[in-house]
Amino acid sequence: MSIETALFYIFSAVMLVAAFKVITSKNPVHAALYLVLTFFQGALVWMLLRAEFLSVALVMVYVGAVMVLFLFVVMMLDINVEALRVGFWKHFPVAAALGGLMGVEVAILSLGNFRQTTIAVNPDAAAAALPNTKQLGMVLFTDYFYALEVAAAILLVAMIAAIALTLRTRKDSKYADPAKQVMARQRDRLKVVSMAATAKAPEVSTETSAEGEGK
């Protein structure tokens, strides 16, 4: 057994255990941390498969952005964990059976690729000719160019819709008109007003005055 094969089994085993702990942890913060560990192990598996771009993207996008945001939300919200876990073990056998069935289907589909003994192009030669990221970019911007543009347009529309929903006028929100904010000037933000002095003279107590006169 080679070192890469041994590392693959180690990373895969840790990833499966961490994924199982995600759905069985009683604390939502612990579940989010186990999910971070799952993503890290998946990134290491991608690295072993020489998919450097996917590995780095998994760490930066999911671990660095999505999971951190999700972890902060979980920590700030007062979640009733006991109410969410009612009936979990009751439905767990059915969920486990469905998950096992999906795993068997994925294994059947994957075994067909592992059993191939002849290939048309040498993957080592192709990988040595061009970097992995450049190959991915060439495929995305040639064969899947229109699909990439459609996905980008959908994400742009979703981002605009999210901003519009956030800025809409509601009773329980502090709404500010963006047009008025852009048109604001310095003189509108700060106004200097001249006011008369209101400081009072220091008061001298009667006892102090009498002592001074006696001396």
PDB file of C-alpha atoms in Angstrom:
ATOM      1  CA  MET A   1       0.000   0.000   0.000  1.00  0.00           C
ATOM      2  CA  SER A   2       1.409   3.375  -1.010  1.00  0.00           C
ATOM      3  CA  ILE A   3       1.543   6.449   1.199  1.00  0.00           C
ATOM      4  CA  GLU A   4      -1.148   8.223  -0.843  1.00  0.00           C
ATOM      5  CA  THR A   5      -3.522   5.264  -0.465  1.00  0.00           C
ATOM      6  CA  ALA A   6      -2.937   5.134   3.295  1.00  0.00           C
ATOM      7  CA  LEU A   7      -3.542   8.877   3.626  1.00  0.00           C
ATOM      8  CA  PHE A   8      -6.701   8.565   1.536  1.00  0.00           C
ATOM      9  CA  TYR A   9      -8.130   5.935   3.901  1.00  0.00           C
ATOM     10  CA  ILE A  10      -7.148   7.970   6.976  1.00  0.00           C
ATOM     11  CA  PHE A  11      -8.694  11.206   5.672  1.00  0.00           C
ATOM     12  CA  SER A  12     -11.819   9.389   4.506  1.00  0.00           C
ATOM     13  CA  ALA A  13     -12.284   7.642   7.857  1.00  0.00           C
ATOM     14  CA  VAL A  14     -11.912  10.904   9.796  1.00  0.00           C
ATOM     15  CA  MET A  15     -14.320  12.629   7.406  1.00  0.00           C
ATOM     16  CA  LEU A  16     -16.972   9.923   7.869  1.00  0.00           C
ATOM     17  CA  VAL A  17     -16.653  10.024  11.665  1.00  0.00           C
ATOM     18  CA  ALA A  18     -16.836  13.834  11.699  1.00  0.00           C
ATOM     19  CA  ALA A  19     -19.872  13.825   9.384  1.00  0.00           C
ATOM     20  CA  PHE A  20     -21.607  11.337  11.686  1.00  0.00           C
ATOM     21  CA  LYS A  21     -20.837  13.541  14.705  1.00  0.00           C
ATOM     22  CA  VAL A  22     -22.400  16.508  12.900  1.00  0.00           C
ATOM     23  CA  ILE A  23     -25.836  14.896  13.026  1.00  0.00           C
ATOM     24  CA  THR A  24     -25.459  13.251  16.440  1.00  0.00           C
ATOM     25  CA  SER A  25     -23.898  16.074  18.502  1.00  0.00           C
ATOM     26  CA  LYS A  26     -26.188  17.523  21.147  1.00  0.00           C
ATOM     27  CA  ASN A  27     -24.520  20.934  21.046  1.00  0.00           C
ATOM     28  CA  PRO A  28     -25.061  22.897  17.783  1.00  0.00           C
ATOM     29  CA  VAL A  29     -21.698  24.645  18.181  1.00  0.00           C
ATOM     30  CA  HIS A  30     -19.944  21.277  18.403  1.00  0.00           C
ATOM     31  CA  ALA A  31     -21.872  20.128  15.321  1.00  0.00           C
ATOM     32  CA  ALA A  32     -20.665  23.187  13.386  1.00  0.00           C
ATOM     33  CA  LEU A  33     -17.067  22.525  14.450  1.00  0.00           C
ATOM     34  CA  TYR A  34     -17.354  18.895  13.346  1.00  0.00           C
ATOM     35  CA  LEU A  35     -18.657  20.147  10.014  1.00  0.00           C
ATOM     36  CA  VAL A  36     -15.550  22.332   9.683  1.00  0.00           C
ATOM     37  CA  LEU A  37     -13.435  19.233  10.317  1.00  0.00           C
ATOM     38  CA  THR A  38     -15.416  17.370   7.645  1.00  0.00           C
ATOM     39  CA  PHE A  39     -14.723  20.105   5.104  1.00  0.00           C
ATOM     40  CA  PHE A  40     -11.020  20.073   5.947  1.00  0.00           C
ATOM     41  CA  GLN A  41     -10.803  16.319   5.417  1.00  0.00           C
ATOM     42  CA  GLY A  42     -12.647  16.654   2.118  1.00  0.00           C
ATOM     43  CA  ALA A  43     -10.153  19.315   1.048  1.00  0.00           C
ATOM     44  CA  LEU A  44      -7.273  16.959   1.875  1.00  0.00           C
ATOM     45  CA  VAL A  45      -8.872  14.214  -0.200  1.00  0.00           C
ATOM     46  CA  TRP A  46      -9.188  16.638  -3.119  1.00  0.00           C
ATOM     47  CA  MET A  47      -5.516  17.506  -2.683  1.00  0.00           C
ATOM     48  CA  LEU A  48      -4.566  13.820  -2.889  1.00  0.00           C
ATOM     49  CA  LEU A  49      -6.548  13.595  -6.129  1.00  0.00           C
ATOM     50  CA  ARG A  50      -4.458  16.505  -7.498  1.00  0.00           C
ATOM     51  CA  ALA A  51      -7.446  18.852  -7.611  1.00  0.00           C
ATOM     52  CA  GLU A  52      -5.693  21.766  -5.945  1.00  0.00           C
ATOM     53  CA  PHE A  53      -8.197  24.403  -7.030  1.00  0.00           C
ATOM     54  CA  LEU A  54     -11.189  22.522  -5.622  1.00  0.00           C
ATOM     55  CA  SER A  55      -9.307  21.853  -2.387  1.00  0.00           C
ATOM     56  CA  VAL A  56      -8.397  25.500  -1.830  1.00  0.00           C
ATOM     57  CA  ALA A  57     -11.886  26.655  -2.866  1.00  0.00           C
ATOM     58  CA  LEU A  58     -13.482  24.251  -0.367  1.00  0.00           C
ATOM     59  CA  VAL A  59     -11.380  25.651   2.471  1.00  0.00           C
ATOM     60  CA  MET A  60     -11.729  29.324   1.529  1.00  0.00           C
ATOM     61  CA  VAL A  61     -15.432  29.340   0.591  1.00  0.00           C
ATOM     62  CA  TYR A  62     -17.033  26.843   2.945  1.00  0.00           C
ATOM     63  CA  VAL A  63     -14.682  26.874   5.931  1.00  0.00           C
ATOM     64  CA  GLY A  64     -13.517  30.462   5.676  1.00  0.00           C
ATOM     65  CA  ALA A  65     -16.841  32.135   4.896  1.00  0.00           C
ATOM     66  CA  VAL A  66     -19.950  29.990   5.108  1.00  0.00           C
ATOM     67  CA  MET A  67     -19.055  27.941   8.177  1.00  0.00           C
ATOM     68  CA  VAL A  68     -17.680  30.908  10.128  1.00  0.00           C
ATOM     69  CA  LEU A  69     -20.883  32.851   9.457  1.00  0.00           C
ATOM     70  CA  PHE A  70     -22.993  29.830  10.375  1.00  0.00           C
ATOM     71  CA  LEU A  71     -21.005  29.337  13.580  1.00  0.00           C
ATOM     72  CA  PHE A  72     -21.515  32.960  14.634  1.00  0.00           C
ATOM     73  CA  VAL A  73     -25.253  32.696  13.930  1.00  0.00           C
ATOM     74  CA  VAL A  74     -25.525  29.505  15.975  1.00  0.00           C
ATOM     75  CA  MET A  75     -23.621  31.072  18.866  1.00  0.00           C
ATOM     76  CA  MET A  76     -25.721  34.267  18.856  1.00  0.00           C
ATOM     77  CA  LEU A  77     -29.150  32.594  18.575  1.00  0.00           C
ATOM     78  CA  ASP A  78     -30.829  31.102  21.609  1.00  0.00           C
ATOM     79  CA  ILE A  79     -31.706  27.720  20.106  1.00  0.00           C
ATOM     80  CA  ASN A  80     -33.776  25.224  22.044  1.00  0.00           C
ATOM     81  CA  VAL A  81     -31.779  22.110  21.206  1.00  0.00           C
ATOM     82  CA  GLU A  82     -34.045  19.745  23.106  1.00  0.00           C
ATOM     83  CA  ALA A  83     -37.068  20.755  21.044  1.00  0.00           C
ATOM     84  CA  LEU A  84     -35.165  20.230  17.807  1.00  0.00           C
ATOM     85  CA  ARG A  85     -34.006  16.769  18.794  1.00  0.00           C
ATOM     86  CA  VAL A  86     -37.440  15.437  19.692  1.00  0.00           C
ATOM     87  CA  GLY A  87     -38.042  12.250  17.703  1.00  0.00           C
ATOM     88  CA  PHE A  88     -34.498  12.101  16.315  1.00  0.00           C
ATOM     89  CA  TRP A  89     -33.718   8.530  17.359  1.00  0.00           C
ATOM     90  CA  LYS A  90     -37.241   7.478  16.421  1.00  0.00           C
ATOM     91  CA  HIS A  91     -36.652   8.355  12.771  1.00  0.00           C
ATOM     92  CA  PHE A  92     -32.941   7.520  12.779  1.00  0.00           C
ATOM     93  CA  PRO A  93     -33.314   3.914  11.424  1.00  0.00           C
ATOM     94  CA  VAL A  94     -35.223   5.147   8.377  1.00  0.00           C
ATOM     95  CA  ALA A  95     -32.703   7.937   7.771  1.00  0.00           C
ATOM     96  CA  ALA A  96     -29.802   5.494   8.173  1.00  0.00           C
ATOM     97  CA  ALA A  97     -31.396   3.062   5.713  1.00  0.00           C
ATOM     98  CA  LEU A  98     -31.882   5.816   3.123  1.00  0.00           C
ATOM     99  CA  GLY A  99     -28.322   7.047   3.651  1.00  0.00           C
ATOM    100  CA  GLY A 100     -26.964   3.521   3.244  1.00  0.00           C
ATOM    101  CA  LEU A 101     -28.988   3.049   0.060  1.00  0.00           C
ATOM    102  CA  MET A 102     -27.589   6.286  -1.382  1.00  0.00           C
ATOM    103  CA  GLY A 103     -24.068   5.186  -0.424  1.00  0.00           C
ATOM    104  CA  VAL A 104     -24.532   1.861  -2.205  1.00  0.00           C
ATOM    105  CA  GLU A 105     -25.798   3.634  -5.322  1.00  0.00           C
ATOM    106  CA  VAL A 106     -22.801   5.985  -5.327  1.00  0.00           C
ATOM    107  CA  ALA A 107     -20.451   3.022  -4.853  1.00  0.00           C
ATOM    108  CA  ILE A 108     -22.041   1.142  -7.769  1.00  0.00           C
ATOM    109  CA  LEU A 109     -21.682   4.152 -10.044  1.00  0.00           C
ATOM    110  CA  SER A 110     -18.094   4.755  -8.936  1.00  0.00           C
ATOM    111  CA  LEU A 111     -16.938   1.140  -9.373  1.00  0.00           C
ATOM    112  CA  GLY A 112     -17.498   1.389 -13.118  1.00  0.00           C
ATOM    113  CA  ASN A 113     -14.822   4.063 -13.368  1.00  0.00           C
ATOM    114  CA  PHE A 114     -12.378   2.195 -11.135  1.00  0.00           C
ATOM    115  CA  ARG A 115     -12.628  -0.953 -13.245  1.00  0.00           C
ATOM    116  CA  GLN A 116     -11.480   0.748 -16.449  1.00  0.00           C
ATOM    117  CA  THR A 117      -8.052  -0.550 -17.423  1.00  0.00           C
ATOM    118  CA  THR A 118      -7.428   1.390 -20.641  1.00  0.00           C
ATOM    119  CA  ILE A 119      -7.641   5.115 -21.111  1.00  0.00           C
ATOM    120  CA  ALA A 120      -7.332   7.193 -24.232  1.00  0.00           C
ATOM    121  CA  VAL A 121      -5.157   9.954 -22.780  1.00  0.00           C
ATOM    122  CA  ASN A 122      -2.414   9.652 -20.219  1.00  0.00           C
ATOM    123  CA  PRO A 123      -3.589  11.787 -17.248  1.00  0.00           C
ATOM    124  CA  ASP A 124      -0.058  12.258 -15.907  1.00  0.00           C
ATOM    125  CA  ALA A 125       1.113  13.700 -19.209  1.00  0.00           C
ATOM    126  CA  ALA A 126      -1.918  15.990 -19.407  1.00  0.00           C
ATOM    127  CA  ALA A 127      -1.415  17.169 -15.833  1.00  0.00           C
ATOM    128  CA  ALA A 128       2.267  17.808 -16.480  1.00  0.00           C
ATOM    129  CA  ALA A 129       1.501  19.840 -19.606  1.00  0.00           C
ATOM    130  CA  LEU A 130      -0.805  22.376 -17.921  1.00  0.00           C
ATOM    131  CA  PRO A 131      -1.511  23.338 -14.303  1.00  0.00           C
ATOM    132  CA  ASN A 132      -4.709  22.059 -12.739  1.00  0.00           C
ATOM    133  CA  THR A 133      -6.193  25.532 -12.313  1.00  0.00           C
ATOM    134  CA  LYS A 134      -5.475  26.454 -15.930  1.00  0.00           C
ATOM    135  CA  GLN A 135      -7.107  23.259 -17.192  1.00  0.00           C
ATOM    136  CA  LEU A 136     -10.200  23.988 -15.129  1.00  0.00           C
ATOM    137  CA  GLY A 137     -10.348  27.563 -16.397  1.00  0.00           C
ATOM    138  CA  MET A 138     -10.046  26.439 -20.017  1.00  0.00           C
ATOM    139  CA  VAL A 139     -12.911  23.962 -19.560  1.00  0.00           C
ATOM    140  CA  LEU A 140     -15.139  26.461 -17.758  1.00  0.00           C
ATOM    141  CA  PHE A 141     -14.656  29.278 -20.248  1.00  0.00           C
ATOM    142  CA  THR A 142     -14.944  27.109 -23.365  1.00  0.00           C
ATOM    143  CA  ASP A 143     -17.246  24.108 -22.978  1.00  0.00           C
ATOM    144  CA  TYR A 144     -19.307  25.495 -20.070  1.00  0.00           C
ATOM    145  CA  PHE A 145     -19.110  29.206 -20.844  1.00  0.00           C
ATOM    146  CA  TYR A 146     -22.869  29.786 -21.211  1.00  0.00           C
ATOM    147  CA  ALA A 147     -23.692  27.728 -18.128  1.00  0.00           C
ATOM    148  CA  LEU A 148     -21.133  29.741 -16.142  1.00  0.00           C
ATOM    149  CA  GLU A 149     -22.650  33.024 -17.313  1.00  0.00           C
ATOM    150  CA  VAL A 150     -26.158  31.856 -16.411  1.00  0.00           C
ATOM    151  CA  ALA A 151     -24.981  30.819 -12.939  1.00  0.00           C
ATOM    152  CA  ALA A 152     -23.288  34.200 -12.462  1.00  0.00           C
ATOM    153  CA  ALA A 153     -26.479  36.020 -13.517  1.00  0.00           C
ATOM    154  CA  ILE A 154     -28.562  33.950 -11.082  1.00  0.00           C
ATOM    155  CA  LEU A 155     -26.174  34.742  -8.230  1.00  0.00           C
ATOM    156  CA  LEU A 156     -26.263  38.448  -9.146  1.00  0.00           C
ATOM    157  CA  VAL A 157     -30.073  38.478  -9.121  1.00  0.00           C
ATOM    158  CA  ALA A 158     -30.097  36.666  -5.760  1.00  0.00           C
ATOM    159  CA  MET A 159     -27.662  39.221  -4.313  1.00  0.00           C
ATOM    160  CA  ILE A 160     -29.763  42.159  -5.550  1.00  0.00           C
ATOM    161  CA  ALA A 161     -32.925  40.547  -4.164  1.00  0.00           C
ATOM    162  CA  ALA A 162     -31.277  40.034  -0.772  1.00  0.00           C
ATOM    163  CA  ILE A 163     -30.204  43.688  -0.651  1.00  0.00           C
ATOM    164  CA  ALA A 164     -33.678  44.840  -1.706  1.00  0.00           C
ATOM    165  CA  LEU A 165     -35.329  42.707   0.987  1.00  0.00           C
ATOM    166  CA  THR A 166     -32.952  44.106   3.584  1.00  0.00           C
ATOM    167  CA  LEU A 167     -33.533  47.746   2.621  1.00  0.00           C
ATOM    168  CA  ARG A 168     -37.320  47.562   2.296  1.00  0.00           C
ATOM    169  CA  THR A 169     -39.414  49.694   4.636  1.00  0.00           C
ATOM    170  CA  ARG A 170     -40.646  47.782   7.674  1.00  0.00           C
ATOM    171  CA  LYS A 171     -41.994  48.800  11.045  1.00  0.00           C
ATOM    172  CA  ASP A 172     -39.347  46.887  12.973  1.00  0.00           C
ATOM    173  CA  SER A 173     -36.357  48.051  10.936  1.00  0.00           C
ATOM    174  CA  LYS A 174     -34.323  51.233  10.805  1.00  0.00           C
ATOM    175  CA  TYR A 175     -34.843  52.042   7.140  1.00  0.00           C
ATOM    176  CA  ALA A 176     -32.638  54.599   5.419  1.00  0.00           C
ATOM    177  CA  ASP A 177     -33.189  55.881   1.907  1.00  0.00           C
ATOM    178  CA  PRO A 178     -29.991  55.165  -0.104  1.00  0.00           C
ATOM    179  CA  ALA A 179     -30.714  58.089  -2.468  1.00  0.00           C
ATOM    180  CA  LYS A 180     -30.768  60.552   0.434  1.00  0.00           C
ATOM    181  CA  GLN A 181     -27.585  59.041   1.864  1.00  0.00           C
ATOM    182  CA  VAL A 182     -25.759  59.478  -1.441  1.00  0.00           C
ATOM    183  CA  MET A 183     -27.001  63.069  -1.881  1.00  0.00           C
ATOM    184  CA  ALA A 184     -25.949  64.085   1.644  1.00  0.00           C
ATOM    185  CA  ARG A 185     -23.362  66.861   1.933  1.00  0.00           C
ATOM    186  CA  GLN A 186     -20.948  67.861   4.666  1.00  0.00           C
ATOM    187  CA  ARG A 187     -22.990  70.912   5.641  1.00  0.00           C
ATOM    188  CA  ASP A 188     -26.044  68.673   6.088  1.00  0.00           C
ATOM    189  CA  ARG A 189     -24.235  66.346   8.463  1.00  0.00           C
ATOM    190  CA  LEU A 190     -22.668  68.941  10.802  1.00  0.00           C
ATOM    191  CA  LYS A 191     -24.060  72.289  11.865  1.00  0.00           C
ATOM    192  CA  VAL A 192     -22.156  74.654  14.181  1.00  0.00           C
ATOM    193  CA  VAL A 193     -24.443  76.645  16.485  1.00  0.00           C
ATOM    194  CA  SER A 194     -23.277  79.666  18.489  1.00  0.00           C
ATOM    195  CA  MET A 195     -24.516  79.519  22.082  1.00  0.00           C
ATOM    196  CA  ALA A 196     -24.087  81.865  25.026  1.00  0.00           C
ATOM    197  CA  ALA A 197     -21.915  80.791  27.927  1.00  0.00           C
ATOM    198  CA  THR A 198     -23.900  79.114  30.660  1.00  0.00           C
ATOM    199  CA  ALA A 199     -21.106  78.492  33.180  1.00  0.00           C
ATOM    200  CA  LYS A 200     -21.895  79.688  36.715  1.00  0.00           C
ATOM    201  CA  ALA A 201     -19.464  81.415  39.080  1.00  0.00           C
ATOM    202  CA  PRO A 202     -18.135  79.141  41.810  1.00  0.00           C
ATOM    203  CA  GLU A 203     -20.173  79.391  44.974  1.00  0.00           C
ATOM    204  CA  VAL A 204     -18.359  80.248  48.219  1.00  0.00           C
ATOM    205  CA  SER A 205     -19.807  78.775  51.373  1.00  0.00           C
ATOM    206  CA  THR A 206     -20.823  81.063  54.285  1.00  0.00           C
ATOM    207  CA  GLU A 207     -18.525  79.314  56.782  1.00  0.00           C
ATOM    208  CA  THR A 208     -15.502  79.838  54.574  1.00  0.00           C
ATOM    209  CA  SER A 209     -16.329  83.548  54.206  1.00  0.00           C
ATOM    210  CA  ALA A 210     -16.748  84.016  57.975  1.00  0.00           C
ATOM    211  CA  GLU A 211     -13.431  82.313  58.721  1.00  0.00           C
ATOM    212  CA  GLY A 212     -11.722  84.558  56.219  1.00  0.00           C
ATOM    213  CA  GLU A 213     -13.144  87.724  57.800  1.00  0.00           C
ATOM    214  CA  GLY A 214     -12.121  86.580  61.318  1.00  0.00           C
ATOM    215  CA  LYS A 215      -8.518  86.073  60.289  1.00  0.00           C
TER     216      LYS A 215
END
